[in-house]
Coordinates of C-alpha atoms and ligand atoms in Angstrom, one line a residue:
M1 CA -36.5 -24.9 -30.3
K2 CA -37.9 -21.5 -29.3
R3 CA -36.9 -22.3 -25.8
L4 CA -33.4 -23.3 -26.8
V5 CA -33.0 -20.0 -28.8
F6 CA -34.2 -18.1 -25.7
L7 CA -31.9 -20.0 -23.5
I8 CA -28.9 -19.3 -25.7
A9 CA -29.9 -15.7 -26.0
S10 CA -30.2 -15.4 -22.3
L11 CA -26.8 -17.0 -21.8
L12 CA -25.3 -14.5 -24.2
V13 CA -26.8 -11.6 -22.4
M14 CA -25.5 -12.9 -19.1
A15 CA -22.1 -13.5 -20.6
N16 CA -22.1 -10.0 -21.9
A17 CA -23.2 -8.6 -18.6
Y18 CA -20.5 -10.7 -16.9
A19 CA -17.9 -9.3 -19.3
A20 CA -19.1 -5.8 -18.6
N21 CA -19.0 -6.2 -14.9
R22 CA -15.7 -7.9 -14.8
S23 CA -13.9 -5.5 -17.1
I24 CA -15.1 -2.1 -15.9
E25 CA -14.0 -2.1 -12.3
I26 CA -13.2 1.5 -11.3
I27 CA -12.9 3.0 -7.8
P28 CA -14.5 5.4 -7.0
K29 CA -17.6 4.1 -8.9
P30 CA -18.4 6.2 -12.0
A31 CA -21.8 7.8 -12.4
S32 CA -22.5 5.9 -15.7
V33 CA -20.8 3.1 -17.4
K34 CA -22.0 1.6 -20.7
V35 CA -20.1 -1.3 -22.2
V36 CA -20.4 -1.3 -26.0
A37 CA -19.2 -3.6 -28.7
G38 CA -15.5 -3.6 -29.7
S39 CA -12.1 -2.9 -28.1
F40 CA -9.0 -0.9 -28.5
V41 CA -5.4 -1.8 -28.0
I42 CA -2.9 0.7 -26.4
T43 CA 0.6 0.1 -27.6
A44 CA 3.9 1.9 -27.3
D45 CA 3.0 3.7 -30.6
T46 CA -0.4 5.0 -29.4
P47 CA 0.0 8.8 -29.3
I48 CA -1.7 11.1 -26.8
V49 CA -3.3 14.0 -28.7
V50 CA -3.8 17.1 -26.5
E51 CA -6.3 19.6 -27.9
S52 CA -5.3 22.3 -25.4
D53 CA -1.9 23.2 -24.0
D54 CA -3.5 23.1 -20.5
L55 CA -3.7 19.4 -20.8
A56 CA -0.1 18.8 -21.6
S57 CA 0.9 18.3 -17.9
A58 CA -1.8 15.6 -17.2
A59 CA -0.9 13.9 -20.5
G60 CA 2.8 13.9 -19.6
I61 CA 2.1 12.2 -16.3
F62 CA -0.1 9.5 -17.9
A63 CA 2.4 9.0 -20.8
E64 CA 5.1 8.3 -18.2
E65 CA 2.9 5.9 -16.2
M66 CA 2.2 3.9 -19.4
K67 CA 5.9 2.9 -19.6
T68 CA 5.4 0.0 -17.3
Y69 CA 2.5 -1.4 -19.3
V70 CA 3.7 -0.9 -22.9
G71 CA 7.4 -0.7 -22.6
K72 CA 7.9 3.0 -23.3
S73 CA 6.5 6.4 -22.5
L74 CA 3.7 7.4 -24.9
T75 CA 4.4 10.4 -27.2
I76 CA 2.3 13.6 -26.9
T77 CA 1.3 15.7 -29.8
N78 CA -1.2 18.4 -30.7
A79 CA -1.4 17.2 -34.3
N80 CA -4.5 15.2 -35.2
R81 CA -3.7 11.5 -35.3
R82 CA -5.7 8.3 -35.7
K83 CA -5.8 5.5 -33.2
A84 CA -4.9 7.9 -30.4
I85 CA -5.8 8.8 -26.8
R86 CA -7.4 12.2 -27.4
L87 CA -7.7 14.7 -24.6
A88 CA -10.0 17.7 -24.8
L89 CA -11.8 20.3 -22.8
S90 CA -15.6 20.6 -23.1
A91 CA -17.6 23.7 -22.1
S92 CA -20.7 21.5 -21.7
L93 CA -19.2 19.6 -18.8
K94 CA -18.9 20.7 -15.2
E95 CA -15.6 21.5 -13.5
E96 CA -14.9 18.0 -12.3
E97 CA -16.9 16.1 -14.8
Y98 CA -15.4 14.0 -17.6
S99 CA -16.4 11.5 -20.2
L100 CA -14.2 8.6 -21.3
N101 CA -15.0 6.8 -24.5
I102 CA -13.1 3.8 -25.7
G103 CA -13.9 2.5 -29.2
K104 CA -12.1 0.7 -32.0
S105 CA -10.8 4.0 -33.5
G106 CA -9.3 5.2 -30.2
I107 CA -9.9 6.7 -26.8
A108 CA -11.4 10.1 -26.1
I109 CA -11.4 11.9 -22.8
S110 CA -13.3 15.2 -22.4
G111 CA -13.5 17.2 -19.2
G112 CA -14.9 20.4 -17.9
S113 CA -11.4 21.4 -16.8
P114 CA -7.9 20.0 -16.9
R115 CA -8.6 18.6 -13.5
A116 CA -11.6 16.6 -14.9
V117 CA -9.5 15.3 -17.8
F118 CA -6.9 14.2 -15.2
Y119 CA -9.7 12.2 -13.5
G120 CA -10.6 10.6 -16.8
L121 CA -6.9 9.5 -17.1
Q122 CA -7.1 8.0 -13.5
S123 CA -10.0 5.9 -14.6
L124 CA -8.3 4.9 -17.8
K125 CA -5.2 3.9 -15.8
Q126 CA -7.4 1.5 -13.7
L127 CA -8.8 0.0 -17.0
V128 CA -5.3 -0.4 -18.4
V129 CA -4.2 -2.4 -15.3
A130 CA -7.4 -4.5 -15.5
G131 CA -7.1 -4.9 -19.3
Q132 CA -5.8 -7.8 -21.3
H133 CA -2.0 -7.6 -21.4
M134 CA -0.7 -8.9 -24.6
G135 CA 2.9 -9.0 -26.0
K136 CA 2.8 -5.6 -27.5
G137 CA 0.0 -3.8 -25.8
V138 CA -3.0 -3.7 -23.6
K139 CA -6.5 -4.5 -25.0
L140 CA -9.3 -2.5 -23.4
P141 CA -13.0 -3.2 -23.8
A142 CA -15.1 -0.5 -25.6
V143 CA -17.0 1.6 -23.1
A144 CA -18.7 4.9 -22.6
I145 CA -18.2 6.5 -19.2
D146 CA -19.8 9.7 -17.9
D147 CA -18.6 10.6 -14.4
E148 CA -18.5 13.3 -11.8
P149 CA -18.0 13.5 -8.1
F150 CA -20.8 13.9 -5.6
F151 CA -18.8 16.0 -3.1
G152 CA -16.4 18.8 -4.1
Y153 CA -14.1 18.2 -1.1
R154 CA -12.4 14.8 -0.9
G155 CA -9.4 15.0 1.4
A156 CA -6.6 13.2 3.2
M157 CA -4.5 14.5 6.1
L158 CA -1.0 13.4 6.9
D159 CA 0.7 14.3 10.2
V160 CA 4.4 14.9 9.7
C161 CA 5.0 16.2 13.2
R162 CA 4.9 13.0 15.3
H163 CA 7.0 11.4 12.5
I164 CA 8.5 13.0 9.5
F165 CA 8.7 11.5 6.0
S166 CA 10.9 12.4 3.0
V167 CA 10.0 14.6 0.1
D168 CA 9.8 11.5 -2.1
D169 CA 7.5 9.8 0.5
I170 CA 5.1 12.9 0.5
K171 CA 5.1 12.8 -3.4
K172 CA 4.2 9.1 -3.2
Y173 CA 1.4 10.0 -0.8
I174 CA 0.2 12.5 -3.3
D175 CA 0.4 10.0 -6.1
I176 CA -1.8 7.6 -4.1
L177 CA -4.3 10.4 -3.4
A178 CA -4.4 11.3 -7.1
L179 CA -5.2 7.7 -8.1
H180 CA -8.2 7.8 -5.9
K181 CA -9.4 11.2 -7.2
I182 CA -8.8 12.9 -3.9
N183 CA -8.4 16.6 -4.4
R184 CA -7.2 18.0 -1.1
F185 CA -4.0 17.2 0.8
H186 CA -4.2 18.5 4.4
W187 CA -0.6 18.7 5.6
H188 CA -0.3 18.8 9.4
L189 CA 2.9 20.8 9.8
T190 CA 3.2 22.0 13.4
D191 CA 2.5 20.3 16.7
D192 CA 3.9 19.7 20.2
Q193 CA 6.4 17.0 19.0
G194 CA 7.9 19.0 16.1
W195 CA 7.7 22.1 13.9
R196 CA 8.1 21.0 10.3
I197 CA 8.0 24.0 8.0
E198 CA 10.9 26.4 7.6
I199 CA 10.0 30.0 8.5
K200 CA 12.7 32.4 7.3
R201 CA 11.9 35.1 9.9
Y202 CA 12.2 32.5 12.7
P203 CA 15.1 30.3 11.8
E204 CA 15.4 28.9 15.3
L205 CA 12.2 26.9 14.6
S206 CA 14.3 24.7 12.3
R207 CA 17.1 24.2 14.9
I208 CA 15.0 23.9 18.1
G209 CA 11.4 23.4 17.3
A210 CA 12.0 20.8 14.7
M211 CA 14.0 18.5 17.1
R212 CA 13.0 16.5 20.1
K213 CA 15.4 14.9 22.4
E214 CA 14.0 11.4 22.3
T215 CA 10.7 9.6 21.6
I216 CA 8.5 7.4 23.8
I217 CA 8.7 3.7 23.0
G218 CA 5.3 1.9 23.0
R219 CA 1.9 3.1 24.0
Y220 CA 1.4 6.5 25.5
R221 CA 0.3 6.4 29.2
H222 CA 1.3 2.7 29.3
S223 CA 5.1 3.0 28.7
A224 CA 7.8 4.8 30.7
E225 CA 10.5 3.9 28.2
Y226 CA 12.2 6.4 25.8
D227 CA 14.6 5.6 22.9
G228 CA 17.2 8.2 23.9
K229 CA 17.6 9.3 20.3
P230 CA 17.2 12.8 19.0
Y231 CA 14.6 12.9 16.3
G232 CA 13.5 15.7 14.0
G233 CA 13.6 17.4 10.6
I234 CA 12.1 20.2 8.7
F235 CA 10.7 20.9 5.2
T236 CA 12.6 23.8 3.7
Q237 CA 10.6 26.4 1.8
E238 CA 12.1 25.1 -1.4
E239 CA 10.9 21.6 -0.6
V240 CA 7.5 22.9 0.3
R241 CA 7.3 24.6 -3.0
E242 CA 8.3 21.5 -4.8
I243 CA 5.6 19.4 -3.0
V244 CA 2.9 22.0 -3.6
K245 CA 3.8 22.1 -7.3
Y246 CA 3.9 18.3 -7.5
A247 CA 0.4 18.2 -6.0
A248 CA -0.9 21.0 -8.3
D249 CA 0.3 19.0 -11.3
R250 CA -2.0 16.2 -10.0
Y251 CA -4.8 18.6 -9.3
I252 CA -4.5 18.4 -5.5
D253 CA -4.8 21.5 -3.4
V254 CA -2.5 21.5 -0.4
I255 CA -4.0 22.8 2.9
P256 CA -1.3 23.5 5.4
E257 CA -2.2 23.3 9.1
I258 CA -0.5 25.7 11.5
E259 CA -1.8 24.6 14.9
M260 CA -3.0 27.2 17.5
P261 CA -3.7 28.0 20.3
G262 CA -2.9 24.4 21.6
H263 CA -0.5 21.9 20.1
G264 CA 2.2 24.6 20.0
V265 CA 4.9 23.3 22.3
A266 CA 7.5 23.0 19.5
A267 CA 7.1 26.8 18.9
L268 CA 7.0 27.6 22.6
S269 CA 10.2 25.6 23.2
T270 CA 11.9 27.7 20.5
Y271 CA 10.6 31.1 21.7
P272 CA 9.4 30.7 25.3
W273 CA 7.9 34.2 25.2
L274 CA 5.1 32.7 23.2
G275 CA 3.7 30.8 26.3
C276 CA 1.9 32.2 29.4
S277 CA 4.6 31.2 31.9
G278 CA 7.6 32.1 29.8
G279 CA 8.9 28.5 30.0
P280 CA 11.3 26.9 29.7
Y281 CA 9.5 24.4 27.5
E282 CA 10.7 21.3 25.7
V283 CA 9.6 19.8 22.4
R284 CA 7.4 17.0 23.6
T285 CA 8.8 13.5 23.6
T286 CA 5.6 11.7 24.3
W287 CA 2.1 11.9 22.7
G288 CA -1.2 13.3 24.1
I289 CA -2.1 16.9 24.9
S290 CA 0.1 19.6 26.6
E291 CA -1.3 22.2 29.0
E292 CA 1.3 24.6 27.6
V293 CA -0.3 26.7 24.9
F294 CA 0.2 30.0 23.0
C295 CA -0.5 32.9 25.3
A296 CA -3.6 34.7 24.2
G297 CA -2.9 37.8 26.2
K298 CA 0.4 38.9 24.6
E299 CA 0.4 40.9 21.4
S300 CA 3.7 39.2 20.5
T301 CA 1.9 35.9 20.1
F302 CA -0.3 37.3 17.4
E303 CA 2.6 39.1 15.8
F304 CA 4.5 35.8 15.6
L305 CA 1.6 33.8 14.2
E306 CA 0.8 36.5 11.6
N307 CA 4.4 36.6 10.5
V308 CA 4.4 32.8 10.2
L309 CA 1.2 32.9 8.2
A310 CA 2.6 35.6 6.0
E311 CA 5.2 33.2 4.8
V312 CA 2.8 30.3 4.7
I313 CA 0.4 32.0 2.4
E314 CA 3.3 32.8 0.0
L315 CA 4.0 29.0 -0.2
F316 CA 0.4 27.7 -0.4
P317 CA -1.8 29.2 -3.2
Y318 CA -5.0 27.4 -2.2
E319 CA -7.4 29.7 -0.5
Y320 CA -7.9 27.6 2.7
I321 CA -5.5 27.5 5.6
H322 CA -6.2 25.1 8.5
I323 CA -5.5 26.8 11.9
G324 CA -6.2 23.9 14.2
G325 CA -8.1 24.9 17.3
D326 CA -8.4 21.4 18.8
E327 CA -7.5 20.2 22.2
C328 CA -6.5 23.5 23.9
P329 CA -6.5 23.1 27.7
K330 CA -7.4 26.4 29.4
K331 CA -5.4 25.8 32.6
A332 CA -2.5 28.1 31.6
W333 CA -4.8 30.9 30.5
K334 CA -6.7 30.7 33.8
T335 CA -3.6 31.6 35.8
C336 CA -2.0 34.0 33.3
A337 CA -2.4 37.7 34.2
L338 CA -2.2 38.8 30.6
C339 CA -4.8 36.3 29.4
Q340 CA -7.1 37.4 32.2
K341 CA -6.5 41.0 31.3
R342 CA -7.5 40.2 27.7
I343 CA -10.7 38.5 28.8
A344 CA -11.6 41.5 30.9
G345 CA -10.5 44.1 28.3
E346 CA -12.4 42.4 25.5
G347 CA -15.5 41.8 27.6
L348 CA -15.2 38.0 27.2
K349 CA -17.1 35.7 29.4
D350 CA -14.5 33.0 30.0
E351 CA -11.5 31.1 28.5
A352 CA -13.8 29.4 25.9
E353 CA -14.6 32.9 24.5
L354 CA -10.9 33.8 24.7
Q355 CA -10.2 30.9 22.3
S356 CA -12.9 32.3 20.0
Y357 CA -11.2 35.7 20.2
F358 CA -7.9 34.0 19.3
M359 CA -9.3 32.1 16.3
E360 CA -11.4 35.0 15.1
R361 CA -8.5 37.4 15.3
I362 CA -6.3 35.1 13.2
E363 CA -9.2 34.5 10.8
R364 CA -9.6 38.2 10.3
W365 CA -6.0 38.5 9.4
L366 CA -6.2 35.7 7.0
N367 CA -9.4 37.0 5.4
A368 CA -7.7 40.4 5.0
H369 CA -5.0 38.5 3.1
G370 CA -7.5 36.8 0.8
R371 CA -7.7 33.4 2.7
R372 CA -10.3 31.4 4.5
I373 CA -9.9 29.2 7.5
I374 CA -10.7 25.6 8.5
G375 CA -10.6 24.7 12.1
W376 CA -11.3 21.5 14.1
D377 CA -14.7 21.3 15.7
E378 CA -13.6 22.7 19.1
I379 CA -13.6 26.1 17.5
L380 CA -17.4 26.0 17.9
Q381 CA -16.9 26.5 21.6
G382 CA -17.3 30.1 22.5
G383 CA -18.7 31.0 19.1
I384 CA -17.5 31.2 15.5
T385 CA -17.8 33.5 12.6
K386 CA -20.1 32.7 9.7
S387 CA -17.1 32.2 7.4
A388 CA -15.2 29.6 9.3
T389 CA -15.2 26.0 7.9
I390 CA -15.5 23.3 10.5
M391 CA -13.7 20.0 10.3
S392 CA -15.7 17.6 12.4
W393 CA -13.5 15.0 14.1
R394 CA -15.1 14.2 17.5
G395 CA -17.8 12.2 15.7
T396 CA -20.2 14.1 13.4
K397 CA -22.0 16.2 16.1
G398 CA -19.7 19.2 15.7
G399 CA -20.3 19.1 12.0
I400 CA -24.0 18.8 12.4
A401 CA -24.1 21.7 14.8
A402 CA -22.0 23.8 12.4
A403 CA -24.2 22.9 9.4
K404 CA -27.3 24.0 11.4
L405 CA -25.6 27.3 12.0
G406 CA -25.0 27.7 8.3
N407 CA -21.2 27.1 8.4
K408 CA -19.4 24.9 5.9
V409 CA -18.4 21.5 7.1
I410 CA -15.9 18.8 6.3
M411 CA -16.8 15.5 7.8
A412 CA -13.9 13.5 9.2
P413 CA -15.3 11.8 12.3
N414 CA -12.8 9.7 14.3
S415 CA -15.4 6.9 14.4
H416 CA -15.1 6.4 10.6
C417 CA -12.3 8.5 9.2
Y418 CA -9.3 8.1 11.6
I419 CA -7.1 5.8 9.8
D420 CA -4.5 5.9 12.5
Y421 CA -7.0 3.6 14.3
Y422 CA -6.7 -0.1 14.0
Q423 CA -8.2 -1.4 10.8
T424 CA -9.1 -4.9 12.0
S425 CA -10.9 -6.2 15.0
N426 CA -8.6 -9.1 15.7
T427 CA -5.4 -7.1 16.0
A428 CA -3.4 -9.7 17.9
A429 CA -4.2 -12.6 15.5
N430 CA -3.6 -10.4 12.5
G431 CA -0.3 -9.2 13.8
E432 CA -1.3 -5.6 13.3
P433 CA 1.2 -3.0 14.5
L434 CA 0.4 -0.8 17.5
A435 CA -2.2 1.8 16.6
N436 CA -4.7 4.3 18.1
G437 CA -8.4 3.8 18.6
R438 CA -10.6 1.9 20.9
K439 CA -12.8 0.6 18.1
P440 CA -11.3 -0.4 14.8
V441 CA -12.0 1.6 11.6
T442 CA -12.4 -1.3 9.2
V443 CA -12.9 -0.7 5.4
A444 CA -16.6 -1.5 5.9
K445 CA -16.9 1.0 8.8
L446 CA -15.3 3.7 6.7
Y447 CA -17.5 2.9 3.8
S448 CA -20.6 3.2 6.0
L449 CA -20.0 6.9 6.7
D450 CA -23.0 9.0 5.9
P451 CA -21.9 12.6 6.0
Y452 CA -25.5 13.7 5.7
A453 CA -26.9 11.7 8.6
G454 CA -28.9 13.9 11.0
L455 CA -29.2 16.8 8.5
N456 CA -32.2 18.0 6.5
D457 CA -32.0 19.0 2.8
E458 CA -31.2 22.6 3.6
E459 CA -28.5 21.7 6.1
Q460 CA -26.9 19.1 3.8
R461 CA -25.9 21.9 1.5
Y462 CA -23.2 23.0 4.0
I463 CA -21.4 19.6 3.8
M464 CA -18.4 20.2 1.5
G465 CA -17.2 16.6 1.7
V466 CA -15.2 14.1 3.6
Q467 CA -11.6 13.4 4.7
V468 CA -9.4 10.7 6.3
N469 CA -6.9 11.7 8.9
L470 CA -3.6 9.9 9.4
W471 CA -1.9 10.8 12.7
T472 CA 1.5 9.3 13.0
E473 CA 2.3 8.8 16.7
Y474 CA 2.8 5.1 16.1
I475 CA 3.8 5.3 12.4
A476 CA 7.5 5.8 11.9
D477 CA 8.1 4.8 8.3
F478 CA 6.4 5.3 5.0
D479 CA 5.6 1.6 4.4
H480 CA 3.5 1.7 7.6
V481 CA 1.8 4.9 6.3
Q482 CA 0.7 3.0 3.2
H483 CA -0.4 0.1 5.3
M484 CA -2.7 2.4 7.3
L485 CA -3.9 4.3 4.2
L486 CA -4.6 1.5 1.8
P487 CA -7.1 0.2 1.0
R488 CA -9.2 2.4 3.4
L489 CA -8.6 5.4 1.3
A490 CA -10.5 3.6 -1.5
A491 CA -13.5 3.5 0.8
L492 CA -13.2 7.2 1.6
A493 CA -12.8 8.0 -2.1
E494 CA -16.0 6.2 -2.9
V495 CA -18.0 7.9 -0.1
G496 CA -16.7 11.3 -1.4
W497 CA -17.0 10.7 -5.1
S498 CA -19.9 8.2 -5.4
Y499 CA -22.0 8.9 -2.3
D500 CA -25.3 8.5 -4.1
R501 CA -24.3 5.2 -5.8
R502 CA -22.6 3.3 -3.1
D503 CA -22.9 -0.4 -2.8
Y504 CA -20.5 -2.2 -0.4
D505 CA -20.6 -5.6 -2.0
D506 CA -20.1 -4.2 -5.4
F507 CA -17.2 -2.0 -4.0
K508 CA -15.5 -5.1 -2.6
A509 CA -15.8 -6.9 -5.9
R510 CA -14.1 -3.9 -7.7
L511 CA -11.4 -3.6 -5.0
G512 CA -9.6 -6.6 -6.5
A513 CA -8.9 -4.6 -9.6
L514 CA -7.6 -1.6 -7.6
R515 CA -5.4 -4.0 -5.7
R516 CA -3.7 -4.9 -9.0
V517 CA -3.0 -1.2 -9.5
Y518 CA -1.5 -1.1 -6.0
D519 CA 0.6 -4.1 -6.8
R520 CA 1.9 -2.6 -10.1
N521 CA 3.0 0.5 -8.2
G522 CA 4.5 -1.5 -5.3
Y523 CA 2.2 0.1 -2.7
K524 CA 2.2 -1.6 0.7
Y525 CA -1.5 -2.0 1.4
A526 CA -3.1 -3.9 4.3
P527 CA -4.2 -7.3 3.1
Y528 CA -7.1 -8.1 5.5
I529 CA -10.1 -7.4 3.2
F530 CA -8.5 -9.4 0.4
N531 CA -8.2 -12.4 2.7
G532 CA -11.8 -12.1 3.8
I533 CA -10.9 -10.6 7.2
E534 CA -12.5 -7.4 8.5
Ligands
ACM1 C1 -7.6 15.8 16.5 O1 -7.6 14.6 16.2 N1 -7.0 16.2 17.7 C2 -8.0 16.8 15.6
ZN2 ZN1 -1.3 33.9 28.7

């Protein structure tokens, strides 16, 4: 009899644990989840009570999102109401830390800031989708969640130069980032194949720099075929403002990237005096790297870039501006009298130091205007200032070197974080569209990223976080963007938010719940991992 009681008790514990595991499936994994007795049903009549006006915007977005689950948008009030979703700020919580409590009398989310409350609502949204959907509402299990991110920087980059996407597409990209608690949107706005941000002082950028005559068909270096169709577009300053505001409402800081001294052919084609030879140049119709770069010898180059940045900083309130710095061939500088004069005049050793001069001069200008810079890891060549932040993309070695120098680092190694790369090993059998990358970045590969590898405790302090990069040479429409982004973004989100509590098998088990959120939103994710393929 005793054994029978023990057996039944054990089964009950197991069933409870099962219920707990099955019902609380949040990505990225929260720091602490305690399932408790009871449940709460959200209906169309459940009000959202905001205890601070600062929370009205986050409440409004959530209230709208609930429409598809309970039939109408929830009402928002600051009056005290029973059986409500209560949102509050708490001085005892850290800036991005929140608690989410679901009990039979209602739901309470507290956060150290409105941003943190927004994260609590993202977790709640995942629980709503996973909840028990009944005729008039959604039943949620009672739970106590305490949560905060491991890394402060969790980013995603989108290249809109190789292909451009609509304002609505960019907003959808931002929605997807928000769902995953990503807090930085790195917007790659200028490159050889197109200039994509309106600059009032240089209107010809919108007419010439934003357009290319045609686009290569198929793989770069393997194809000689072009489509013969003019391609281009620009984001007006009004549209940029709209996007920055949309992101801010979702607690995402937008980091614009204005590329220099390489990847500038769209600008050089518009104003040939920006290059060493004086042109003519043509907005690039194929991919890869151009030897034509901004002339580092002419004062007019710096004047142009500073005038561009003066408009950029008016549009983007976040303190960081990305100034590129990658893949700048030095051939043009070697034969340019003005660049050579600059090297001699400034007492520089070579063209690598000339690049440092270039980046440092722009950094000084931005610092004087209250901003800080991020650059790709090439900016380490020739030396960097203490204040530059390095984005490590050619593996993690640049990031490791920078952290050892005491510079801040964002880890985005191509081996793990380049989601323009294939995402499955068996591309032919899986019918995967043309992509970059010699080795695939599978979900598992991305999940295995250790941004601290090779660093001691002291050096680890310089790692701000992680980012995925989505270059769009082979991605011409937004369904394809989503296919490359999802579900790999979920893996990045978990590395960034839950680094110290990662568990791949557990992640895969939770991914099914996130997939239902993708389905409810109509997101076009890649199916492989859900079909047991990596
Ligand atoms: C890069 O992928 N060229 C930063
Ligand atoms: Zn030059």
